[in-house]
Amino acid sequence: MVRSWRNVMRFRFLVLAGAVAIVLGALAGCGGQAGSTRQPAPGGGAEQAGGPGVTITDAWVRAAAEGDMSAAYFTVTNQGQSAVRLTGVRTGVAGEAEVHESMQEGNTVRMQPVAAVEIPAGGRVTFAPGGYHVMLMDLKQTLHPGDRVDLTLVFEGGLEVPVTAEVRDTAGTSTGGGGGEHSGGH
């Protein structure tokens, strides 16, 4: 009976050791790429990588006062073999963050929330003034030029990509301030 118990324990140990070896081998094969982040240079433009071939570049946010609205802009590049869909954004600097699209209706530009933005395989989508952007509503703090804002881009299927965006002053430029053209009762 003792010999049988030792054999059972030895067998369990070998199974457990094999499972651990398989998991460690799989993790080593990932090379630490998934979810890795490179911090942006002071001028922006650094890449920040997420899951399967998704990179974020040129992330920036408009300067704005506490309690106001701002907007975040960036470029999403999908080097993967299938499309990805951006479905949301999280940040600690705003009460609410929504993906929006600007729409021209006659002489008026209106903004409206969108459920998702598809980035095609091998393609890119630029979030820029006058197009797709992320509205940051009910700011919890003043965003000063040169500050950094952490955002988490959430994609369908569970992929989350952390991004650090530089705050820029856009007063007096053609892109205007944060949310001036926004309509929709937010």
Short mmCIF file of C-alpha atoms in Angstrom, two decimals:
data_model
loop_
_atom_site.label_atom_id
_atom_site.label_comp_id
_atom_site.label_asym_id
_atom_site.label_seq_id
_atom_site.Cartn_x
_atom_site.Cartn_y
_atom_site.Cartn_z
CA MET A 1 0.00 0.00 0.00
CA VAL A 2 2.83 2.42 0.84
CA ARG A 3 4.59 1.64 -2.44
CA SER A 4 1.31 2.24 -4.34
CA TRP A 5 0.80 5.62 -2.57
CA ARG A 6 4.36 6.68 -3.46
CA ASN A 7 3.74 5.76 -7.10
CA VAL A 8 0.54 7.82 -7.15
CA MET A 9 2.34 10.80 -5.60
CA ARG A 10 5.29 10.43 -8.00
CA PHE A 11 2.87 10.28 -10.95
CA ARG A 12 1.02 13.42 -9.75
CA PHE A 13 4.33 15.24 -9.33
CA LEU A 14 5.42 14.32 -12.86
CA VAL A 15 2.08 15.45 -14.31
CA LEU A 16 2.27 18.74 -12.41
CA ALA A 17 5.91 19.30 -13.44
CA GLY A 18 5.00 18.61 -17.07
CA ALA A 19 2.10 21.06 -16.95
CA VAL A 20 4.32 23.75 -15.42
CA ALA A 21 6.95 23.14 -18.13
CA ILE A 22 4.30 23.51 -20.86
CA VAL A 23 2.97 26.77 -19.38
CA LEU A 24 6.47 28.21 -18.95
CA GLY A 25 7.36 27.21 -22.50
CA ALA A 26 4.24 28.91 -23.85
CA LEU A 27 4.99 32.08 -21.89
CA ALA A 28 8.58 32.11 -23.11
CA GLY A 29 7.32 31.79 -26.68
CA CYS A 30 5.31 34.98 -26.22
CA GLY A 31 8.55 36.89 -25.79
CA GLY A 32 6.91 39.37 -23.46
CA GLN A 33 5.30 41.25 -26.36
CA ALA A 34 1.63 41.13 -25.44
CA GLY A 35 0.66 44.18 -23.45
CA SER A 36 4.14 45.69 -23.52
CA THR A 37 4.37 49.46 -23.48
CA ARG A 38 7.04 51.89 -24.53
CA GLN A 39 6.75 55.31 -22.93
CA PRO A 40 6.38 58.17 -25.38
CA ALA A 41 9.04 60.76 -25.97
CA PRO A 42 8.17 64.28 -24.76
CA GLY A 43 7.04 65.25 -28.27
CA GLY A 44 4.66 62.28 -28.52
CA GLY A 45 4.89 59.92 -31.47
CA ALA A 46 6.33 56.93 -29.61
CA GLU A 47 4.68 53.60 -30.27
CA GLN A 48 2.78 51.79 -27.59
CA ALA A 49 2.13 48.15 -28.37
CA GLY A 50 -0.78 45.97 -27.42
CA GLY A 51 -1.89 42.45 -28.27
CA PRO A 52 -1.68 40.84 -31.68
CA GLY A 53 -0.13 43.53 -33.88
CA VAL A 54 -1.96 46.57 -32.47
CA THR A 55 0.14 49.72 -31.94
CA ILE A 56 -0.87 53.19 -30.83
CA THR A 57 1.09 56.26 -31.98
CA ASP A 58 0.88 60.04 -31.64
CA ALA A 59 -1.41 60.01 -28.59
CA TRP A 60 -2.33 63.45 -27.27
CA VAL A 61 -5.08 65.15 -25.26
CA ARG A 62 -6.33 68.75 -25.38
CA ALA A 63 -5.56 70.95 -22.38
CA ALA A 64 -8.71 71.77 -20.37
CA ALA A 65 -9.87 72.87 -16.92
CA GLU A 66 -11.21 70.62 -14.19
CA GLY A 67 -14.92 69.91 -14.73
CA ASP A 68 -14.71 70.71 -18.46
CA MET A 69 -14.52 68.36 -21.43
CA SER A 70 -11.44 67.44 -23.43
CA ALA A 71 -10.66 65.08 -26.27
CA ALA A 72 -8.00 62.44 -26.90
CA TYR A 73 -6.47 61.71 -30.29
CA PHE A 74 -4.14 58.97 -31.58
CA THR A 75 -3.54 56.56 -34.43
CA VAL A 76 -4.33 52.84 -34.11
CA THR A 77 -2.39 50.57 -36.46
CA ASN A 78 -3.43 46.94 -36.85
CA GLN A 79 -0.64 44.77 -38.22
CA GLY A 80 -2.61 41.61 -37.46
CA GLN A 81 -4.29 39.19 -39.84
CA SER A 82 -7.84 40.13 -38.84
CA ALA A 83 -9.75 43.31 -38.03
CA VAL A 84 -9.96 44.60 -34.46
CA ARG A 85 -12.71 46.77 -32.97
CA LEU A 86 -12.11 49.54 -30.44
CA THR A 87 -15.13 49.46 -28.14
CA GLY A 88 -14.17 51.75 -25.28
CA VAL A 89 -11.62 53.77 -23.36
CA ARG A 90 -10.93 54.05 -19.63
CA THR A 91 -9.05 56.79 -17.80
CA GLY A 92 -8.75 58.07 -14.26
CA VAL A 93 -8.77 61.76 -15.28
CA ALA A 94 -12.41 61.94 -16.42
CA GLY A 95 -15.78 60.95 -15.05
CA GLU A 96 -16.63 59.47 -18.43
CA ALA A 97 -14.75 58.60 -21.63
CA GLU A 98 -16.61 57.85 -24.87
CA VAL A 99 -15.55 57.08 -28.43
CA HIS A 100 -17.16 59.70 -30.70
CA GLU A 101 -17.34 60.60 -34.37
CA SER A 102 -17.77 64.11 -35.82
CA MET A 103 -20.46 64.34 -38.51
CA GLN A 104 -21.03 67.24 -40.92
CA GLU A 105 -24.75 68.09 -41.16
CA GLY A 106 -25.17 71.10 -43.44
CA ASN A 107 -23.21 73.94 -41.84
CA THR A 108 -23.04 72.23 -38.45
CA VAL A 109 -20.58 69.70 -37.13
CA ARG A 110 -22.20 67.31 -34.66
CA MET A 111 -20.54 64.71 -32.52
CA GLN A 112 -22.13 61.45 -31.58
CA PRO A 113 -21.00 58.40 -29.60
CA VAL A 114 -20.18 55.27 -31.58
CA ALA A 115 -20.37 51.71 -30.29
CA ALA A 116 -17.13 50.60 -31.95
CA VAL A 117 -14.51 51.63 -34.49
CA GLU A 118 -13.13 48.86 -36.71
CA ILE A 119 -9.43 48.88 -37.57
CA PRO A 120 -9.00 46.61 -40.63
CA ALA A 121 -6.28 43.96 -40.86
CA GLY A 122 -3.12 45.64 -42.09
CA GLY A 123 -4.77 49.05 -41.74
CA ARG A 124 -4.91 52.06 -39.48
CA VAL A 125 -7.46 54.54 -38.20
CA THR A 126 -6.48 58.03 -37.07
CA PHE A 127 -8.47 59.65 -34.28
CA ALA A 128 -8.14 63.37 -35.05
CA PRO A 129 -10.05 66.65 -34.69
CA GLY A 130 -13.03 66.58 -37.04
CA GLY A 131 -13.23 62.77 -37.12
CA TYR A 132 -13.08 59.95 -34.61
CA HIS A 133 -11.92 60.99 -31.14
CA VAL A 134 -12.37 60.12 -27.48
CA MET A 135 -14.43 62.59 -25.45
CA LEU A 136 -13.18 62.98 -21.88
CA MET A 137 -16.11 64.39 -19.92
CA ASP A 138 -16.30 65.80 -16.39
CA LEU A 139 -12.53 66.13 -15.95
CA LYS A 140 -11.41 65.33 -12.41
CA GLN A 141 -8.37 67.60 -12.71
CA THR A 142 -7.03 70.40 -14.87
CA LEU A 143 -4.99 69.12 -17.81
CA HIS A 144 -1.99 71.40 -18.35
CA PRO A 145 0.19 71.38 -21.49
CA GLY A 146 3.05 68.94 -20.94
CA ASP A 147 1.09 66.75 -18.50
CA ARG A 148 0.64 63.07 -19.28
CA VAL A 149 -2.69 61.25 -19.28
CA ASP A 150 -3.00 57.47 -18.98
CA LEU A 151 -5.69 55.88 -21.14
CA THR A 152 -6.62 52.23 -21.62
CA LEU A 153 -8.00 51.41 -25.05
CA VAL A 154 -10.44 48.49 -24.86
CA PHE A 155 -10.90 46.25 -27.89
CA GLU A 156 -13.52 43.59 -28.60
CA GLY A 157 -12.39 40.18 -27.36
CA GLY A 158 -10.67 41.46 -24.22
CA LEU A 159 -7.57 43.14 -25.64
CA GLU A 160 -6.64 46.23 -23.60
CA VAL A 161 -3.84 48.57 -24.64
CA PRO A 162 -2.47 51.11 -22.13
CA VAL A 163 -1.50 54.44 -23.68
CA THR A 164 0.19 57.53 -22.27
CA ALA A 165 -0.90 60.71 -24.05
CA GLU A 166 0.74 64.13 -23.84
CA VAL A 167 -1.48 67.11 -23.02
CA ARG A 168 -1.21 69.86 -25.64
CA ASP A 169 -2.47 73.44 -25.71
CA THR A 170 -4.59 73.95 -28.82
CA ALA A 171 -5.93 77.44 -28.02
CA GLY A 172 -5.81 79.69 -31.05
CA THR A 173 -5.42 76.83 -33.53
CA SER A 174 -7.87 75.60 -36.12
CA THR A 175 -8.63 72.55 -33.97
CA GLY A 176 -10.03 74.71 -31.18
CA GLY A 177 -10.48 73.76 -27.55
CA GLY A 178 -11.91 70.68 -25.91
CA GLY A 179 -15.50 70.01 -26.81
CA GLY A 180 -16.47 73.41 -28.27
CA GLU A 181 -18.24 71.81 -31.22
CA HIS A 182 -19.79 69.06 -29.16
CA SER A 183 -23.53 68.63 -29.10
CA GLY A 184 -25.70 66.00 -27.63
CA GLY A 185 -26.34 67.16 -24.08
CA HIS A 186 -23.25 65.85 -22.28
#
